[in-house]
Short mmCIF file of C-alpha atoms in Angstrom, two decimals:
data_model
loop_
_atom_site.label_atom_id
_atom_site.label_comp_id
_atom_site.label_asym_id
_atom_site.label_seq_id
_atom_site.Cartn_x
_atom_site.Cartn_y
_atom_site.Cartn_z
CA MET I 5 -4.86 -8.76 6.43
CA ASN I 6 -4.04 -10.95 3.41
CA MET I 7 -2.90 -7.83 1.53
CA ARG I 8 -0.04 -7.05 3.94
CA ALA I 9 0.81 -9.81 6.41
CA PRO I 10 2.33 -12.31 3.87
CA VAL I 11 4.77 -9.57 2.80
CA THR I 12 5.57 -7.76 6.00
CA THR I 13 5.99 -10.92 8.15
CA LEU I 14 8.64 -12.59 5.98
CA PRO I 15 11.49 -10.09 6.76
CA LEU I 16 11.11 -10.95 10.44
CA MET I 17 11.92 -14.65 9.69
CA LEU I 18 14.80 -14.20 7.17
CA ASN I 19 17.60 -15.24 9.55
CA GLU I 20 15.79 -18.48 10.58
CA ILE I 21 14.79 -19.32 6.95
CA ALA I 22 18.33 -18.72 5.75
CA SER I 23 19.64 -21.07 8.38
CA SER I 24 17.19 -23.84 7.32
CA LEU I 25 18.06 -23.35 3.65
CA ASN I 26 21.79 -23.17 4.36
CA VAL I 27 22.15 -19.84 2.51
CA ALA I 28 23.29 -16.41 3.52
CA THR I 29 20.55 -14.06 4.68
CA SER I 30 21.55 -11.58 2.00
CA GLN I 31 20.54 -14.16 -0.61
CA LEU I 32 16.98 -14.02 0.62
CA GLY I 33 16.71 -10.28 0.06
CA ILE I 34 15.02 -11.02 -3.25
CA LEU I 35 12.09 -12.43 -1.32
CA THR I 36 11.29 -9.00 0.02
CA THR I 37 11.74 -7.37 -3.38
CA ILE I 38 9.56 -9.76 -5.47
CA PRO I 39 6.19 -8.47 -4.16
CA LEU I 40 7.02 -4.87 -5.07
CA ILE I 41 8.12 -6.09 -8.56
CA MET I 42 4.84 -7.92 -8.93
CA PHE I 43 2.85 -4.80 -7.89
CA VAL I 44 4.58 -2.84 -10.65
CA LEU I 45 4.25 -5.51 -13.36
CA VAL I 46 0.72 -6.79 -12.55
CA SER I 47 -1.35 -3.91 -11.22
CA ASN I 48 -1.95 -2.29 -14.59
CA PHE I 49 -3.40 -5.53 -16.02
CA ALA I 50 -5.59 -6.44 -13.01
CA ALA I 51 -8.64 -4.63 -14.45
CA LYS I 52 -8.45 -7.06 -17.43
CA THR I 53 -8.64 -9.97 -15.03
CA MET I 54 -11.75 -8.47 -13.48
CA GLN I 55 -13.18 -7.86 -16.98
CA LEU I 56 -12.67 -11.52 -18.01
CA MET I 57 -13.78 -13.13 -14.74
CA GLY I 58 -16.16 -10.68 -13.18
CA LEU I 59 -15.40 -9.05 -9.83
CA LYS I 60 -16.53 -11.93 -7.55
CA ARG I 61 -14.56 -14.61 -9.32
CA ALA I 62 -11.58 -12.34 -9.75
CA MET I 63 -11.50 -11.68 -6.01
CA ALA I 64 -11.60 -15.43 -5.38
CA PHE I 65 -8.75 -15.98 -7.91
CA ALA I 66 -6.61 -13.34 -6.14
CA VAL I 67 -7.06 -14.89 -2.70
CA ALA I 68 -6.47 -18.41 -4.16
CA MET I 69 -3.12 -17.20 -5.52
CA ILE I 70 -2.11 -15.99 -2.07
CA LEU I 71 -3.19 -19.32 -0.50
CA LEU I 72 -1.28 -21.35 -3.18
CA GLY I 73 1.80 -19.16 -2.70
CA SER I 74 1.63 -19.54 1.04
CA LEU I 75 1.49 -23.32 0.75
CA CYS I 76 4.56 -23.24 -1.51
CA ARG I 77 6.50 -21.30 1.05
CA VAL I 78 5.93 -24.03 3.66
CA VAL I 79 8.30 -26.30 1.65
CA THR I 80 11.88 -25.87 2.78
CA ASN I 81 13.70 -25.17 -0.44
CA MET I 82 14.65 -22.05 -2.30
CA PRO I 83 12.76 -22.62 -5.61
CA MET I 84 9.46 -23.21 -3.82
CA MET I 85 10.10 -20.14 -1.65
CA LEU I 86 10.58 -18.06 -4.81
CA ILE I 87 7.53 -19.51 -6.63
CA GLY I 88 5.43 -18.97 -3.50
CA THR I 89 6.50 -15.36 -3.13
CA VAL I 90 5.74 -14.68 -6.83
CA LEU I 91 2.23 -16.13 -6.43
CA ILE I 92 1.63 -14.14 -3.26
CA GLY I 93 2.77 -10.98 -5.00
CA LEU I 94 0.47 -11.80 -7.95
CA GLY I 95 -2.50 -12.24 -5.66
CA ILE I 96 -1.88 -9.14 -3.51
CA ALA I 97 -1.27 -7.03 -6.65
CA HIS I 98 -4.74 -8.04 -7.87
CA LEU I 99 -6.40 -7.47 -4.48
CA ASN I 100 -4.83 -3.97 -4.18
CA VAL I 101 -6.63 -3.08 -7.41
CA PHE I 102 -9.87 -4.95 -6.73
CA MET I 103 -10.60 -3.59 -3.25
CA PRO I 104 -11.50 -0.01 -4.36
CA SER I 105 -13.71 -1.68 -7.09
CA PHE I 106 -15.29 -3.98 -4.47
CA VAL I 107 -16.22 -0.95 -2.33
CA MET I 108 -17.60 0.91 -5.42
CA ALA I 109 -19.62 -2.13 -6.51
CA PHE I 110 -21.11 -3.31 -3.19
CA PHE I 111 -21.13 -0.15 -1.01
CA PRO I 112 -21.41 2.85 -3.39
CA THR I 113 -23.10 5.03 -0.74
CA LYS I 114 -20.55 4.14 1.96
CA ILE I 115 -17.25 4.45 0.14
CA GLY I 116 -15.60 6.25 3.05
CA LEU I 117 -16.70 3.81 5.70
CA TYR I 118 -15.62 0.64 3.86
CA THR I 119 -12.37 2.17 2.67
CA SER I 120 -11.63 2.85 6.34
CA ILE I 121 -12.47 -0.70 7.31
CA TYR I 122 -10.24 -2.44 4.83
CA THR I 123 -7.30 -0.05 5.16
CA MET I 124 -7.55 -0.31 8.97
CA SER I 125 -7.62 -4.11 8.78
CA ASN I 126 -4.43 -4.06 6.64
CA MET I 127 -2.61 -1.91 9.15
CA LEU I 128 -3.98 -3.89 12.12
CA GLY I 129 -2.93 -7.16 10.45
CA THR I 130 0.59 -5.89 9.96
CA ALA I 131 0.80 -4.84 13.63
CA VAL I 132 -0.65 -8.11 14.94
CA PHE I 133 1.67 -10.32 12.89
CA ASN I 134 4.71 -8.15 13.82
CA VAL I 135 3.89 -8.89 17.46
CA LEU I 136 3.11 -12.64 16.97
CA THR I 137 6.05 -13.65 14.84
CA ALA I 138 8.83 -13.57 17.39
CA PRO I 139 7.02 -15.58 20.11
CA VAL I 140 5.60 -18.09 17.67
CA MET I 141 9.03 -18.72 16.14
CA ALA I 142 10.67 -18.94 19.54
CA LYS I 143 8.30 -21.73 20.59
CA TRP I 144 7.51 -23.64 17.37
CA GLY I 145 9.89 -22.36 14.71
CA TRP I 146 9.39 -20.43 11.52
CA HIS I 147 7.38 -23.22 9.84
CA ALA I 148 4.61 -22.67 12.39
CA MET I 149 4.41 -19.01 11.36
CA MET I 150 4.24 -20.08 7.73
CA TRP I 151 1.33 -22.34 8.49
CA ILE I 152 -0.47 -19.49 10.22
CA LEU I 153 0.05 -17.46 7.02
CA VAL I 154 -1.58 -20.33 5.10
CA LEU I 155 -4.62 -20.31 7.39
CA LEU I 156 -5.23 -16.61 6.78
CA PRO I 157 -5.96 -16.79 3.02
CA ALA I 158 -7.73 -20.18 3.46
CA LEU I 159 -10.15 -18.65 5.90
CA ALA I 160 -10.63 -15.61 3.74
CA LEU I 161 -11.29 -17.74 0.58
CA GLY I 162 -13.76 -19.90 2.38
CA VAL I 163 -15.73 -16.96 3.77
CA TRP I 164 -15.65 -15.20 0.36
CA LEU I 165 -16.88 -18.30 -1.58
CA VAL I 166 -19.86 -18.57 0.75
CA ALA I 167 -20.60 -14.83 1.01
CA SER I 168 -20.31 -14.21 -2.75
CA ARG I 169 -23.12 -16.71 -3.46
CA PHE I 170 -25.58 -14.43 -1.73
CA ALA I 171 -24.16 -10.96 -2.29
CA GLU I 172 -24.70 -9.11 -5.53
CA PRO I 173 -23.10 -5.79 -6.55
CA VAL I 174 -25.28 -2.71 -6.09
CA VAL I 175 -23.50 -0.99 -8.97
CA GLN I 176 -23.55 -3.14 -12.14
CA GLU I 177 -21.30 -2.63 -15.11
CA PRO I 178 -22.95 -1.27 -18.25
CA ALA I 179 -23.13 -3.99 -20.86
CA ASP I 180 -20.91 -1.92 -23.19
CA ASP I 181 -18.04 -2.13 -20.69
CA PHE I 182 -17.70 -5.84 -21.39
CA ASP I 183 -19.24 -6.31 -24.87
CA LYS I 184 -16.19 -6.08 -27.14
CA SER I 185 -18.37 -6.29 -30.21
CA SER I 186 -20.36 -3.26 -29.32
CA PRO I 187 -19.54 -0.06 -31.25
CA GLN I 188 -20.45 1.85 -28.09
CA GLU I 189 -17.70 0.22 -26.03
CA PRO I 190 -16.04 2.96 -23.97
CA LYS I 191 -12.30 3.33 -24.43
CA LEU I 192 -10.86 4.68 -21.24
CA HIS I 193 -7.32 5.45 -22.54
CA VAL I 194 -6.20 5.73 -18.90
CA TRP I 195 -2.54 6.36 -19.70
CA ARG I 196 -3.51 9.41 -21.78
CA ASN I 197 -5.81 10.80 -19.13
CA PRO I 198 -4.17 13.73 -17.21
CA ARG I 199 -6.53 13.32 -14.25
CA ALA I 200 -5.46 9.65 -13.94
CA TRP I 201 -1.85 10.76 -14.08
CA ALA I 202 -2.45 13.19 -11.24
CA LEU I 203 -3.84 10.33 -9.15
CA LEU I 204 -0.85 8.14 -10.12
CA LEU I 205 1.49 10.89 -8.83
CA VAL I 206 -0.44 11.22 -5.55
CA PHE I 207 -0.04 7.48 -5.00
CA GLY I 208 3.61 7.47 -6.07
CA PHE I 209 4.69 10.48 -4.07
CA GLN I 210 3.12 9.30 -0.80
CA ALA I 211 4.53 5.78 -1.37
CA ILE I 212 8.09 7.07 -1.98
CA LEU I 213 7.88 9.06 1.27
CA ASN I 214 6.52 6.09 3.23
CA TYR I 215 8.90 3.43 1.95
CA THR I 216 11.94 5.69 2.27
CA PHE I 217 11.05 6.69 5.84
CA VAL I 218 10.47 3.06 6.92
CA ALA I 219 13.70 1.94 5.23
CA TRP I 220 16.04 4.63 6.42
CA MET I 221 14.68 6.51 9.41
CA PRO I 222 15.91 3.90 11.91
CA SER I 223 19.45 4.29 10.46
CA LEU I 224 19.16 8.11 10.61
CA MET I 225 18.08 7.97 14.21
CA ALA I 226 20.90 5.53 15.07
CA TYR I 227 23.35 7.94 13.44
CA HIS I 228 22.13 10.60 15.88
CA HIS I 229 22.66 8.18 18.81
CA VAL I 230 18.97 7.36 19.47
CA SER I 231 18.94 4.03 21.32
CA ALA I 232 17.77 0.86 19.55
CA GLY I 233 14.88 0.47 22.04
CA ASN I 234 13.63 4.00 21.42
CA ILE I 235 13.96 3.57 17.63
CA GLY I 236 11.79 0.43 17.88
CA TRP I 237 8.85 2.01 19.65
CA ILE I 238 9.09 5.23 17.61
CA MET I 239 8.70 3.15 14.42
CA ALA I 240 5.88 1.22 16.01
CA LEU I 241 4.04 4.49 16.77
CA TYR I 242 4.71 5.57 13.16
CA SER I 243 2.59 2.58 12.06
CA ILE I 244 -0.07 3.07 14.77
CA ILE I 245 -0.73 6.69 13.83
CA GLY I 246 -1.72 5.40 10.35
CA MET I 247 -4.49 3.34 11.94
CA PHE I 248 -6.05 6.35 13.62
CA VAL I 249 -5.81 8.32 10.41
CA SER I 250 -7.46 5.48 8.47
CA LEU I 251 -10.47 5.66 10.81
CA LEU I 252 -11.06 9.34 10.16
CA VAL I 253 -9.92 10.37 6.70
CA PRO I 254 -12.02 8.31 4.19
CA ASN I 255 -15.34 9.42 5.72
CA LEU I 256 -14.01 12.96 5.91
CA ILE I 257 -13.08 12.87 2.22
CA VAL I 258 -16.52 11.85 0.92
CA ARG I 259 -18.35 14.30 3.21
CA LEU I 260 -16.34 17.47 2.74
CA THR I 261 -16.86 19.88 -0.10
CA LYS I 262 -14.04 20.35 -2.55
CA ARG I 263 -13.03 23.56 -0.78
CA GLY I 264 -13.07 21.88 2.62
CA LEU I 265 -11.01 18.95 1.36
CA ALA I 266 -8.53 21.30 -0.32
CA GLY I 267 -8.15 23.04 3.04
CA CYS I 268 -7.31 19.75 4.71
CA VAL I 269 -4.71 18.99 1.99
CA LEU I 270 -3.10 22.40 2.46
CA PHE I 271 -3.00 21.89 6.20
CA MET I 272 -1.30 18.54 5.79
CA GLY I 273 1.08 20.21 3.32
CA LEU I 274 2.02 22.75 6.03
CA ILE I 275 2.75 19.90 8.40
CA GLY I 276 4.90 18.39 5.69
CA LEU I 277 6.88 21.59 5.35
CA LEU I 278 7.25 21.68 9.14
CA THR I 279 8.82 18.25 9.08
CA ALA I 280 11.12 19.44 6.30
CA VAL I 281 12.31 22.28 8.57
CA MET I 282 12.89 19.67 11.32
CA LEU I 283 14.95 17.51 8.96
CA PHE I 284 17.14 20.50 8.11
CA ASN I 285 17.73 20.87 11.87
CA GLN I 286 18.00 17.26 12.89
CA ASN I 287 21.28 17.31 14.84
CA THR I 288 19.78 15.94 18.10
CA SER I 289 19.32 12.68 19.90
CA ALA I 290 16.20 13.94 21.72
CA VAL I 291 13.57 11.22 21.62
CA GLY I 292 10.78 13.83 21.62
CA PHE I 293 12.12 15.34 18.39
CA TRP I 294 12.23 12.05 16.48
CA LEU I 295 8.87 10.93 17.96
CA ALA I 296 7.20 14.16 16.77
CA LEU I 297 8.86 13.79 13.35
CA ALA I 298 7.67 10.17 13.02
CA LEU I 299 4.09 10.95 14.08
CA MET I 300 3.83 13.88 11.67
CA ILE I 301 5.31 12.02 8.70
CA GLY I 302 3.15 8.97 9.56
CA SER I 303 0.09 11.24 9.53
CA ILE I 304 1.05 12.76 6.20
CA THR I 305 1.73 9.49 4.38
CA ALA I 306 -1.39 7.84 5.74
CA PHE I 307 -3.53 10.88 4.83
CA PHE I 308 -2.37 11.02 1.22
CA PHE I 309 -2.51 7.24 0.88
CA LEU I 310 -6.12 7.30 1.92
CA ILE I 311 -6.84 10.20 -0.40
CA ALA I 312 -5.63 8.06 -3.28
CA MET I 313 -7.51 4.87 -2.21
CA THR I 314 -10.75 6.75 -1.65
CA MET I 315 -10.52 8.80 -4.84
CA PHE I 316 -10.19 5.59 -6.92
CA ALA I 317 -13.83 4.90 -6.14
CA ALA I 318 -15.14 8.46 -5.51
CA LYS I 319 -13.93 9.80 -8.82
CA THR I 320 -15.19 6.95 -10.99
CA THR I 321 -18.64 5.70 -11.87
CA THR I 322 -18.31 1.90 -12.43
CA PRO I 323 -16.23 -0.85 -10.81
CA PHE I 324 -14.37 -1.39 -14.09
CA GLN I 325 -13.40 2.30 -14.23
CA THR I 326 -12.29 2.06 -10.59
CA ALA I 327 -10.14 -0.99 -11.26
CA THR I 328 -8.61 0.57 -14.38
CA VAL I 329 -7.50 3.77 -12.77
CA SER I 330 -6.53 1.98 -9.57
CA GLY I 331 -4.31 -0.46 -11.49
CA MET I 332 -2.67 2.27 -13.49
CA ALA I 333 -2.01 4.47 -10.48
CA GLN I 334 -0.66 1.64 -8.32
CA SER I 335 1.49 0.25 -11.12
CA GLY I 336 3.11 3.62 -11.86
CA GLY I 337 3.09 4.65 -8.19
CA TYR I 338 4.94 1.58 -6.99
CA PHE I 339 7.45 2.05 -9.80
CA ILE I 340 8.14 5.57 -8.57
CA SER I 341 8.40 4.45 -4.93
CA ALA I 342 10.98 1.74 -5.80
CA PHE I 343 13.57 4.44 -6.42
CA GLY I 344 13.17 6.15 -3.07
CA PRO I 345 15.01 3.86 -0.64
CA THR I 346 17.86 3.21 -3.08
CA LEU I 347 18.51 6.87 -3.90
CA TYR I 348 18.15 7.95 -0.29
CA GLY I 349 20.61 5.18 0.68
CA GLN I 350 23.22 6.66 -1.71
CA ALA I 351 22.70 10.11 -0.25
CA PHE I 352 22.82 8.74 3.29
CA GLN I 353 26.09 6.94 2.59
CA ALA I 354 27.63 10.20 1.26
CA ASN I 355 26.32 12.34 4.15
CA PRO I 356 23.73 10.93 6.59
CA ALA I 357 22.58 14.38 7.70
CA GLY I 358 23.10 16.03 4.33
CA SER I 359 20.89 18.70 2.73
CA VAL I 360 20.36 16.96 -0.58
CA GLN I 361 17.87 14.37 0.69
CA ASN I 362 16.04 17.03 2.70
CA ILE I 363 15.68 19.31 -0.35
CA VAL I 364 14.26 16.38 -2.36
CA TYR I 365 11.87 15.62 0.54
CA THR I 366 10.65 19.17 0.48
CA VAL I 367 10.12 19.18 -3.26
CA ILE I 368 8.13 15.91 -3.05
CA VAL I 369 5.87 17.31 -0.33
CA VAL I 370 5.12 20.38 -2.49
CA LEU I 371 4.45 18.30 -5.58
CA LEU I 372 2.29 15.84 -3.58
CA VAL I 373 0.07 18.71 -2.34
CA SER I 374 -0.14 20.17 -5.84
CA VAL I 375 -1.21 16.99 -7.65
CA THR I 376 -3.67 16.13 -4.88
CA LEU I 377 -5.36 19.51 -5.32
CA LEU I 378 -5.70 18.74 -9.07
CA VAL I 379 -7.35 15.42 -8.25
CA ILE I 380 -9.81 17.11 -5.90
CA LYS I 381 -10.68 19.75 -8.48
CA ALA I 382 -11.78 17.13 -11.04
CA ASP I 383 -15.35 15.95 -10.91
CA ARG I 384 -14.53 12.58 -12.48
CA ILE I 385 -11.45 10.84 -13.79
CA PHE I 386 -13.24 9.74 -16.93
CA THR I 387 -15.56 12.23 -18.69
CA LYS I 388 -17.85 11.68 -21.64
#
């Protein structure tokens, strides 16, 4: 929950925070952008943090940054709000990279199961806090919600500090991975690895689809005269379908043969092409049409997100390898995704129902399927 709720809850409170700070709501837009910037800047270096501290201490460091940032945001002034958001982005960027390594290190034979658990908890946390925020603010104000967001990492840090004293990784790093004086030290050269680049593109393409859909689909539905109430629950179901997919896909990924998994990818690609056809024929206000579109795109983005998150661990052999490729893929992937909402917004302003954005969507779906098949084909990201 700490990997999503501190970011996704803040936009729901912007009007109230702006009023308390005596600033325009538009001036707080940077608070929603900072975490994504931190993901891009920090993710690629998170493996070095793990290398210096070790996985258990690095995990504690990441959660501590979220806790410290959450405490800063309780203070009612703009500088502390900015500092707190930077620290939260720093912590979450590290956790995003560390979690696949954590699964690889502690549960190497149950990668699918534990990937399902933590991705499901992220999505559930987002949904729970989306529901809680309005009534909590209505009764006690936005500061109360901020204090709840402080309790979340405080509880997680306390539990982790106790649990990590008794838990030891099943998969240990080879000494050479950390002994810089050793002539046998493996040099991963992740940015020159074509298999790692394929995984980066999988992460980036699914992210650009997801962020663009979430940012602009409500506006597109409103343009076609779908009511605000219907838009709200359609977008809620878009999030919920991801939870169901997260329960099924990671276990499926690790159990299927390469051919079976490739078949699933091609099937999801066909669904993606079907949604492209629907977007080219979108001139309707029918709720059933937009609901079907949201559920299908939600399934596609969740499926390929989980492919990427599971492959970080399944296609590597040590936690450090996992963190290295995870950090590289997430850094580059979030960079790619940052362009989606902005470019779609420009196309939407020119012609909300235009063909340009739909053609780009179709191309991204085809590319996403293609690079995913390349990742599946590889036995390992790093080969001797």
